[in-house]
Tab-separated table of C-alpha atoms and ligand atoms in Angstrom:
chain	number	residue	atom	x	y	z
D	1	UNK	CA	86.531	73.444	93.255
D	2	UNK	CA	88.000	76.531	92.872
D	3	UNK	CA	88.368	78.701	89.706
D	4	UNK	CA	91.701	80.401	89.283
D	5	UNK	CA	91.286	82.967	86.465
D	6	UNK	CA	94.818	84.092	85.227
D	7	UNK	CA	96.319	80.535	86.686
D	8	UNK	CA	98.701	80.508	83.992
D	9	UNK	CA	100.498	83.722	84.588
D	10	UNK	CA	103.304	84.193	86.640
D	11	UNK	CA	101.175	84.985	89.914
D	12	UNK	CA	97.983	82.732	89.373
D	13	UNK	CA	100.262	79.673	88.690
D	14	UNK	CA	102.192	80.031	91.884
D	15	UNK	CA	98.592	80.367	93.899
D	16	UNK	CA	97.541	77.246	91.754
D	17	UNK	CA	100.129	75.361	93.767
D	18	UNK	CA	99.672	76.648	97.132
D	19	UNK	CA	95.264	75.703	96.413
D	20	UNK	CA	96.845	72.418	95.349
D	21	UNK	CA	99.028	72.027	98.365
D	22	UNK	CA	96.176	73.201	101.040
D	23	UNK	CA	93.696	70.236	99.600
D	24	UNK	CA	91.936	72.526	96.925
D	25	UNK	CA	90.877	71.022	93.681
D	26	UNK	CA	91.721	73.885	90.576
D	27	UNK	CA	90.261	74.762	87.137
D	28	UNK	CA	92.567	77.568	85.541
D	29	UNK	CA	90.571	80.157	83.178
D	30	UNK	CA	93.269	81.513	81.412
D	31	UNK	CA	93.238	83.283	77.807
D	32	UNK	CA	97.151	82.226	77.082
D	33	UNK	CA	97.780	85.949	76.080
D	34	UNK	CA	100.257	86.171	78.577
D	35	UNK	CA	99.964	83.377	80.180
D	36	UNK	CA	102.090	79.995	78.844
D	37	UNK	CA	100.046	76.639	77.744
D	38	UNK	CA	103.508	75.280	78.889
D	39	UNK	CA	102.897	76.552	82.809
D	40	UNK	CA	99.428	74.648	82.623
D	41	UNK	CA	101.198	71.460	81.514
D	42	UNK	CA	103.506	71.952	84.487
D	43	UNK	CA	100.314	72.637	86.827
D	44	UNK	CA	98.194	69.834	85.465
D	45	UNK	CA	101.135	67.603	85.942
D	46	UNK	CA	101.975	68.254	89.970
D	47	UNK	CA	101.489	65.079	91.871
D	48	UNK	CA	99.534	67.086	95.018
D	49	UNK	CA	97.593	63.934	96.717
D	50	UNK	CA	95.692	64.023	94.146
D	51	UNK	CA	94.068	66.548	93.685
D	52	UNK	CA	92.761	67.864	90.480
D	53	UNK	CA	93.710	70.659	88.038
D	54	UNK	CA	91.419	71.336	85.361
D	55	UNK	CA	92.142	74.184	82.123
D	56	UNK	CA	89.500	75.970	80.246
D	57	UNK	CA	90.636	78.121	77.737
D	58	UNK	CA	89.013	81.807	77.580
D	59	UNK	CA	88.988	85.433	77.796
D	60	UNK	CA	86.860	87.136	80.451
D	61	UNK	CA	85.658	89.555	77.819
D	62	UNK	CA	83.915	86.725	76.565
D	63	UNK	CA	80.602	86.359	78.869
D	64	UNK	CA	80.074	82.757	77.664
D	65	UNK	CA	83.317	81.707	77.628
D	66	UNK	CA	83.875	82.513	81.291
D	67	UNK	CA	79.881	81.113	82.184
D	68	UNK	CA	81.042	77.597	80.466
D	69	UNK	CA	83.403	76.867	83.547
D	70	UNK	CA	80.602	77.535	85.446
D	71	UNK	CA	78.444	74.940	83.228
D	72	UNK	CA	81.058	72.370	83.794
D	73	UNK	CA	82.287	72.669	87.627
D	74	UNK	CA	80.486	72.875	90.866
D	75	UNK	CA	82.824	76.213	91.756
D	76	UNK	CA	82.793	77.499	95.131
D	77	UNK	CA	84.605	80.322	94.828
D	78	UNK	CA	86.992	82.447	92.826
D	79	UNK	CA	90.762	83.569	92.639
D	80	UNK	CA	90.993	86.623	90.372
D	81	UNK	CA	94.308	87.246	88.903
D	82	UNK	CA	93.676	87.792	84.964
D	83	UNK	CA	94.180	91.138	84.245
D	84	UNK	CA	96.666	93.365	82.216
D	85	UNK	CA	99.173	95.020	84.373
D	86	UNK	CA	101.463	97.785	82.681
D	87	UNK	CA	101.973	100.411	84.495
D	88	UNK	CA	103.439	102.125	80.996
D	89	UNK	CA	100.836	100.625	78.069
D	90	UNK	CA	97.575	101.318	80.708
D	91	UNK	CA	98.248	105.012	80.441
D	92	UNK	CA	99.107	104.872	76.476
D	93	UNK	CA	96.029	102.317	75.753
D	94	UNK	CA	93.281	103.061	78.706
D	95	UNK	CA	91.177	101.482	76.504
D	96	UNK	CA	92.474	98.100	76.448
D	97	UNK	CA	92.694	97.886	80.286
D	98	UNK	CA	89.013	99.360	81.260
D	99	UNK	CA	88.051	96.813	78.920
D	100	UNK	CA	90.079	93.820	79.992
D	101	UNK	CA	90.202	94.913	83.579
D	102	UNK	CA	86.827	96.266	84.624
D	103	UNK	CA	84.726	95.060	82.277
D	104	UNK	CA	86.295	91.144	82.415
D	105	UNK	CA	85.172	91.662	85.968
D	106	UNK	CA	82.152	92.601	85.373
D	107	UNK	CA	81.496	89.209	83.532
D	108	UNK	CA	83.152	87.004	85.945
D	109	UNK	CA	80.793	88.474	88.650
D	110	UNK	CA	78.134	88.162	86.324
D	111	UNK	CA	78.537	84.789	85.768
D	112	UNK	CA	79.088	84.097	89.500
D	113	UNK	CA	76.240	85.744	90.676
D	114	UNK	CA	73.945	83.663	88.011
D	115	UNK	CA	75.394	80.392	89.699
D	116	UNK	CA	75.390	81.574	93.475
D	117	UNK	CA	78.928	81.637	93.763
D	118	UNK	CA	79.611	84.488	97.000
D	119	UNK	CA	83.244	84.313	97.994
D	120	UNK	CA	86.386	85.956	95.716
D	121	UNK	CA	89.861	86.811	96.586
D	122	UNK	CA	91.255	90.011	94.381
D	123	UNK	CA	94.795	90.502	92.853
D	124	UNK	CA	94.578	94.345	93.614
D	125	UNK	CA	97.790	96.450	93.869
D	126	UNK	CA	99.613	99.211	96.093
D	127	UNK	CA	98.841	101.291	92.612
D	128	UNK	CA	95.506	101.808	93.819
D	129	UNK	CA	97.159	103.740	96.313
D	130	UNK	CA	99.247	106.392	93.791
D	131	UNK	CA	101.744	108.760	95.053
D	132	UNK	CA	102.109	107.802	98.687
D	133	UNK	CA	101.303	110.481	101.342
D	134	UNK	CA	103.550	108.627	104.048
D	135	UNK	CA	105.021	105.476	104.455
D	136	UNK	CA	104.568	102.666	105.269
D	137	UNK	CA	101.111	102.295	103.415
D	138	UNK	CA	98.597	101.401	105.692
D	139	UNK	CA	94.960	100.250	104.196
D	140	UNK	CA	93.969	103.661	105.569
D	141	UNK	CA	96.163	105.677	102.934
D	142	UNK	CA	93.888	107.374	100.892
D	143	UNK	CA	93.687	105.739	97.286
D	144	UNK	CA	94.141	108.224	94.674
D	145	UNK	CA	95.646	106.165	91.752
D	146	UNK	CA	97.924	108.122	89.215
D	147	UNK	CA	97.677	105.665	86.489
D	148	UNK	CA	94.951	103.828	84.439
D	149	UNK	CA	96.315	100.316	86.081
D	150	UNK	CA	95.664	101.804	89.256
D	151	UNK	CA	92.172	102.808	88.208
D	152	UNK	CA	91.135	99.869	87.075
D	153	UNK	CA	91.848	98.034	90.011
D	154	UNK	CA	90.475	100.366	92.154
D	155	UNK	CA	87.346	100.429	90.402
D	156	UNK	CA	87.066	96.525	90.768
D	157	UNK	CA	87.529	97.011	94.248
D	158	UNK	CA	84.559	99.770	94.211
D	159	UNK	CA	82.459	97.338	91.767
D	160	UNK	CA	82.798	94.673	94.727
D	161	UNK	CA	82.115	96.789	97.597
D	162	UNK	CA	78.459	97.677	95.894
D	163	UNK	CA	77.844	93.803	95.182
D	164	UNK	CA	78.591	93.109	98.459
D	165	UNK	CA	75.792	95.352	99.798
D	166	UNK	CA	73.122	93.995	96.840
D	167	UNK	CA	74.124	90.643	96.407
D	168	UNK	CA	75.820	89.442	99.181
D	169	UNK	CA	78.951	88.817	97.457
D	170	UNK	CA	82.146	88.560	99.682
D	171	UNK	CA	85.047	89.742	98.685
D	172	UNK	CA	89.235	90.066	99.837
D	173	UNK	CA	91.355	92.505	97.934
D	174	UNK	CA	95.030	92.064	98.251
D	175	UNK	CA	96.669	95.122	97.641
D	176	UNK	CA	100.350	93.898	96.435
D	177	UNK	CA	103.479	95.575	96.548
D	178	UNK	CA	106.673	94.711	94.439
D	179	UNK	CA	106.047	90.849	94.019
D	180	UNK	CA	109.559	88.399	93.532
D	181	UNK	CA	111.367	85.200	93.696
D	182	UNK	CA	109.738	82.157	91.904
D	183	UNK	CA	108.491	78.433	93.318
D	184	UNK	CA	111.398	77.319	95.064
D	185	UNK	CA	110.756	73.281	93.442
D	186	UNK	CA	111.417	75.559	89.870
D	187	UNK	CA	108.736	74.241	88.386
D	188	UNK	CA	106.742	77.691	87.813
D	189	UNK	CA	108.032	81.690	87.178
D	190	UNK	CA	108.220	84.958	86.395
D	191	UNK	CA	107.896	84.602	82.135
D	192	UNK	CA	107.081	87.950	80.758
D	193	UNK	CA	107.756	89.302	77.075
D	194	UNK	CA	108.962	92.032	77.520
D	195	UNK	CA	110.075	91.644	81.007
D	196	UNK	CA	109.919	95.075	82.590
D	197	UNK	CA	110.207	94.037	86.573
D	198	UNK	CA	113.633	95.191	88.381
D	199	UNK	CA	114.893	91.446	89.344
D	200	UNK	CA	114.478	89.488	86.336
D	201	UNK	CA	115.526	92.170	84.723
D	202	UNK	CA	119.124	92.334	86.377
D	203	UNK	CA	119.575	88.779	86.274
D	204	UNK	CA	118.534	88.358	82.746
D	205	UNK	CA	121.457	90.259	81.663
D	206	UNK	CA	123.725	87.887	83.438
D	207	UNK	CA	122.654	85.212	81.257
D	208	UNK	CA	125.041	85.617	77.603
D	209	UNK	CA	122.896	87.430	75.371
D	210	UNK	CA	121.268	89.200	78.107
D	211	UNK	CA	121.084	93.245	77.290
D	212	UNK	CA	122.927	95.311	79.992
D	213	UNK	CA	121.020	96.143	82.833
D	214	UNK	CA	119.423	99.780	82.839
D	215	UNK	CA	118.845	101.652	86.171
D	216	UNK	CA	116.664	104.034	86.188
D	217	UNK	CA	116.875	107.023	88.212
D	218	UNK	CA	119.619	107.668	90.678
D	219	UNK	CA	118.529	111.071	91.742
D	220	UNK	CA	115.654	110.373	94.367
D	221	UNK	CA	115.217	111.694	97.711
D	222	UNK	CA	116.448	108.452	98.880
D	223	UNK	CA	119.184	106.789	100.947
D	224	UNK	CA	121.125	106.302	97.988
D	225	UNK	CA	119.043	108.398	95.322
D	226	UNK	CA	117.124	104.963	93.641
D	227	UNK	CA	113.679	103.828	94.382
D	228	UNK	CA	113.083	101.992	97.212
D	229	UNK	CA	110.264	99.431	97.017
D	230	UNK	CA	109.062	96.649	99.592
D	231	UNK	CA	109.638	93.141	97.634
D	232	UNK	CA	107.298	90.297	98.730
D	233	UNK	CA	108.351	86.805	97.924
D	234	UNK	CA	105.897	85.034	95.452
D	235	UNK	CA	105.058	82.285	97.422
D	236	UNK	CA	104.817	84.258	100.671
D	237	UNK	CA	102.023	86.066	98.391
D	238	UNK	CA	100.405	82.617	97.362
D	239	UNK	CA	99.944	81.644	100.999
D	240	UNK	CA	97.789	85.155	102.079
D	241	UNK	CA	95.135	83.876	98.946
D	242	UNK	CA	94.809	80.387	100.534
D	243	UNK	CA	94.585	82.374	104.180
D	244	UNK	CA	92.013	84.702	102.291
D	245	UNK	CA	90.152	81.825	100.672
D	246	UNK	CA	89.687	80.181	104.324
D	247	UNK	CA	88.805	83.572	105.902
D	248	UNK	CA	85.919	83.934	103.718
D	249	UNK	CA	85.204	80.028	103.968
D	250	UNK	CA	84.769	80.790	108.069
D	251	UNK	CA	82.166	83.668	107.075
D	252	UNK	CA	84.702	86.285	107.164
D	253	UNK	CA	83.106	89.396	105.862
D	254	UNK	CA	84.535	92.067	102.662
D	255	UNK	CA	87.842	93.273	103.391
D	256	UNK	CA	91.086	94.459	101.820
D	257	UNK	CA	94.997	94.186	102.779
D	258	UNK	CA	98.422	94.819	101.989
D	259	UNK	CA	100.608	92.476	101.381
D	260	UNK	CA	104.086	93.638	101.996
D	261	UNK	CA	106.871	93.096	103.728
D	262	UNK	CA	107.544	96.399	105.998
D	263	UNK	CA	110.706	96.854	104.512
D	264	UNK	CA	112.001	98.739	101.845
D	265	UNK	CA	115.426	97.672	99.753
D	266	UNK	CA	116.716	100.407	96.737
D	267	UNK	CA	117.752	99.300	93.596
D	268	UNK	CA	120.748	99.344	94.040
D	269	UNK	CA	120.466	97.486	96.968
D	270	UNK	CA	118.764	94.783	95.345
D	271	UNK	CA	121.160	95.065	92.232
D	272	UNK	CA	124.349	94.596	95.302
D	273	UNK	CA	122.043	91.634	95.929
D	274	UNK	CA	121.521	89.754	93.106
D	275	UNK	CA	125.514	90.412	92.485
D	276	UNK	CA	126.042	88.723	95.819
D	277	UNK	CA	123.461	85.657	95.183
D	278	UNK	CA	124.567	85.351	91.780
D	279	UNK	CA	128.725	85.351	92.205
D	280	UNK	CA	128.752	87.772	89.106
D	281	UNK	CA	129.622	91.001	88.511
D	282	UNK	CA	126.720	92.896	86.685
D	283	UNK	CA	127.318	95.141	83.851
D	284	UNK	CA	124.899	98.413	84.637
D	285	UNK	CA	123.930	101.238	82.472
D	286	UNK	CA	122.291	104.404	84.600
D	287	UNK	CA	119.780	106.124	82.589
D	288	UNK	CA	117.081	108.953	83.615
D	289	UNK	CA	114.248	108.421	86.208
D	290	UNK	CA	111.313	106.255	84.496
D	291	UNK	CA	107.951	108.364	84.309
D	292	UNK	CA	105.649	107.543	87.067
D	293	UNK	CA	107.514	105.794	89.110
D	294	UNK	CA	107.335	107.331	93.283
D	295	UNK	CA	110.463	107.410	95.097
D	296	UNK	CA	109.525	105.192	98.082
D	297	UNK	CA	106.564	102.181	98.393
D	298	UNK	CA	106.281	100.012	101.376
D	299	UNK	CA	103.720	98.406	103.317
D	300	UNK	CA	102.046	98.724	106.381
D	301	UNK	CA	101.446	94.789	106.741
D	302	UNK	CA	99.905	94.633	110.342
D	303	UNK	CA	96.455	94.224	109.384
D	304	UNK	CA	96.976	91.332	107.505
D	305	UNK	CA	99.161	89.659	109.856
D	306	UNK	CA	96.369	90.509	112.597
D	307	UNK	CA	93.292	89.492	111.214
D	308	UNK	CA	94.537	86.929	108.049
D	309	UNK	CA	97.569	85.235	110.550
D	310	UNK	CA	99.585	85.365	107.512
D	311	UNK	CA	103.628	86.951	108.241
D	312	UNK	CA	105.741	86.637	105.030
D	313	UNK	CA	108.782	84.152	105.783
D	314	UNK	CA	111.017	84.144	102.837
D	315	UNK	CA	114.206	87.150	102.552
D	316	UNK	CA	114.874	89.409	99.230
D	317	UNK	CA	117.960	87.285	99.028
D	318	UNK	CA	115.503	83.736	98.828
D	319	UNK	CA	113.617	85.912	96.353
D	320	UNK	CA	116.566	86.718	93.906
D	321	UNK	CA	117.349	83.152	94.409
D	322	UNK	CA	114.499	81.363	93.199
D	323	UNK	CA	114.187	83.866	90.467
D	324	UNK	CA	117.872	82.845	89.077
D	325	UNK	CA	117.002	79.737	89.333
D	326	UNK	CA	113.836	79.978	86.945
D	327	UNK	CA	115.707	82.685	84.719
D	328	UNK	CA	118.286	79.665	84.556
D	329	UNK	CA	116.196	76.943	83.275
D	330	UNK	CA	113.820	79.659	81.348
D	331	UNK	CA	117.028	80.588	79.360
D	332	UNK	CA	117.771	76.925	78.765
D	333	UNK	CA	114.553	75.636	77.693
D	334	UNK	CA	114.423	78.725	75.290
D	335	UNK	CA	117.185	77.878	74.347
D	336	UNK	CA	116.640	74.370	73.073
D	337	UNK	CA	113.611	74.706	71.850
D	338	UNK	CA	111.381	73.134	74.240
D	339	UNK	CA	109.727	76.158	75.287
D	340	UNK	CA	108.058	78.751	72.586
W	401	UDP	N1	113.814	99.386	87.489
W	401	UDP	C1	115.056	99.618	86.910
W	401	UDP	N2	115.378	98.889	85.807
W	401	UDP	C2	114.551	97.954	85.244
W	401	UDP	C3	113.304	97.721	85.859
W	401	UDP	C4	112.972	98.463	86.979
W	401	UDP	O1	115.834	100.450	87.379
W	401	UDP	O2	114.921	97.323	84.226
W	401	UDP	C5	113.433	100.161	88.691
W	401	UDP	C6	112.160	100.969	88.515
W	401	UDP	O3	112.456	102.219	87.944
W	401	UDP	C7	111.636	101.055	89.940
W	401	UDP	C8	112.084	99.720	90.573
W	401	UDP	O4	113.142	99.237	89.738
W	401	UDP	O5	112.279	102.101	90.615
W	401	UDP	C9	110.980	98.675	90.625
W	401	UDP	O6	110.405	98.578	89.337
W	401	UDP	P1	109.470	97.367	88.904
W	401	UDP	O7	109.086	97.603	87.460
W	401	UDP	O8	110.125	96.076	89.209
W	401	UDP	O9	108.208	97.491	89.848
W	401	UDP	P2	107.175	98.711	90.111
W	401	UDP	O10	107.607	99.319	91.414
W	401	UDP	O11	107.240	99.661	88.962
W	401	UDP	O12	105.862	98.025	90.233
């Protein structure tokens, strides 16, 4: 069995599938801060040859909460996703993320170790790598993190390297870039309050209601003077953990890659886009450059293609797709009540 912790955010539930679909049976840790008891329903509920999904409700910070999953499942090994991830509230609250972050870690490795559990795949983040020195990012690019998400992650990633040479524990850290789209059945998706992501954000406002769509930043040294980011498709993503998962199954030793596309798109080439996929005309409001954010981010993805066999398959327009899709039925459910 294998514990998914954060497997009822927007990430962790779309890996919770692809375990599911690759003959994995899944308990979800999950605290329900940000992730929805409605997305466990959903999981719990998918008809994948039977295979099982177990919940057990709990908060990393909580050593015996997260050593109780261990008390009640044989686990073999561990996809880590829970984790705050605001760029914005990490630098205002540093607190709050060391604590969640780092030390949430430290007590799901704690409580592996004590059962003899070796093998973990990471959610880490191209913020590890801060203000990029050239592109595309290769695993190589120094990692000099300009924010207190960044450092937190990075940190893990340290934490792991040093139990790796003690303990023996394995680890894969996937270093993410700008992740999109949603599960293309529509049964799981992005579903953050607030929502601070580019896509969902420029579809959202095509839904009535929706606030007008604020672009920030049209004075970069860019093609067209907005950020230019590389945008992997969700499920693409969910596939390299299941490649990860079997590459430290087959005694593949620590390691770390991006996970990227090679390609960069601007906003306003994703905002032309999701126009496009959407057959609407989008209201837009341009406002000044958001702090912290680097012109250009996009992944060297070679490494992982090399040595995981994992290539990313689905287009920024499948992406924007899937995520109207889920925005659609998100904004319906809400709607009627069925959803919180
Ligand atoms: N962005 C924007 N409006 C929004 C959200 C994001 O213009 O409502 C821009 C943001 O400034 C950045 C890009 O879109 O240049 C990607 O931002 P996102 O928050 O999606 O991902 P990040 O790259 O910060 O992880």
């Amino acid at each position: 069995m294998i514990l998914v912790t954060g497997g009822a955010g927007y990430i962790g539930s779309h890996n919770v599938i692809a375990l599911l679909d690759a003959g994995y049976d899944v308990v979800i840790f999950d605290n329900l801060e940000l992730g929805h008891i409605e997305t466990v329903e959903t999981l719990k509920n998918i008809n994948s040859n039977g295979r099982v999904v177990d919940f057990v409700k709990g908060d990393l910070q909580n050593l015996v909460d997260i050593k109780s999953v261990f008390e009640k499942h044989k686990i073999d090994a561990v996809v880590h996703f829970a984790a705050y991830s605001q760029v914005a509230e990490s630098v205002k609250n540093p607190q709050k993320y060391y604590f969640n972050n780092v030390y949430g870690t430290l007590n799901l490795l704690c409580a592996m170790l004590e059962n003899n559990v070796k093998r973990i795949v990471f959610s880490s983040t191209a913020a590890t790598y801060g203000e990029p020195v050239y592109v595309p990012i290769d695993e190589k690019h120094p990692q000099m993190p300009i924010n207190t998400y960044g450092k937190t992650k990075l940190m893990i990633e340290n934490i792991m390297d040093d139990y790796d040479k003690a303990y023996g524990l394995r680890s894969v850290r996937l270093r993410y870039f700008n992740v999109a789209g949603a599960d293309s059945q529509n049964r799981v998706g992005e579903w953050h309050e607030p929502e601070t992501h580019l896509i969902p954000n420029i579809l959202k406002s095509t839904f009535s209601g929706g606030k007008t769509f604020q672009m920030f930043g049209t004075d970069y040294p860019t093609k067209d003077g907005t950020c230019v980011r590389d945008y992997i498709n969700v499920e693409d993503l969910a596939k390299a953990h299941v490649l990860a998962l079997k590459y430290l199954e087959n005694g593949g030793r620590t390691n770390f890659f991006n996970l990227g596309t090679n390609e960069g798109n601007s906003v306003k080439e994703v905002f032309s886009s999701c126009e496009k996929v959407t057959e609407k005309e989008i209201s837009v409001e341009i406002k000044p450059r958001r702090e912290g954010d680097p012109a250009t981010l996009i992944a060297d993805n070679k490494k992982a293609k090399e040595d995981l066999g994992w290539s990313p398959e689905r287009s920024l327009e499948e992406s924007i797709l899937t995520a109207y899709n889920w925005e659609d039925k998100l904004t319906k459910s809400i709607k009627i009540g069925c959803i919180k």
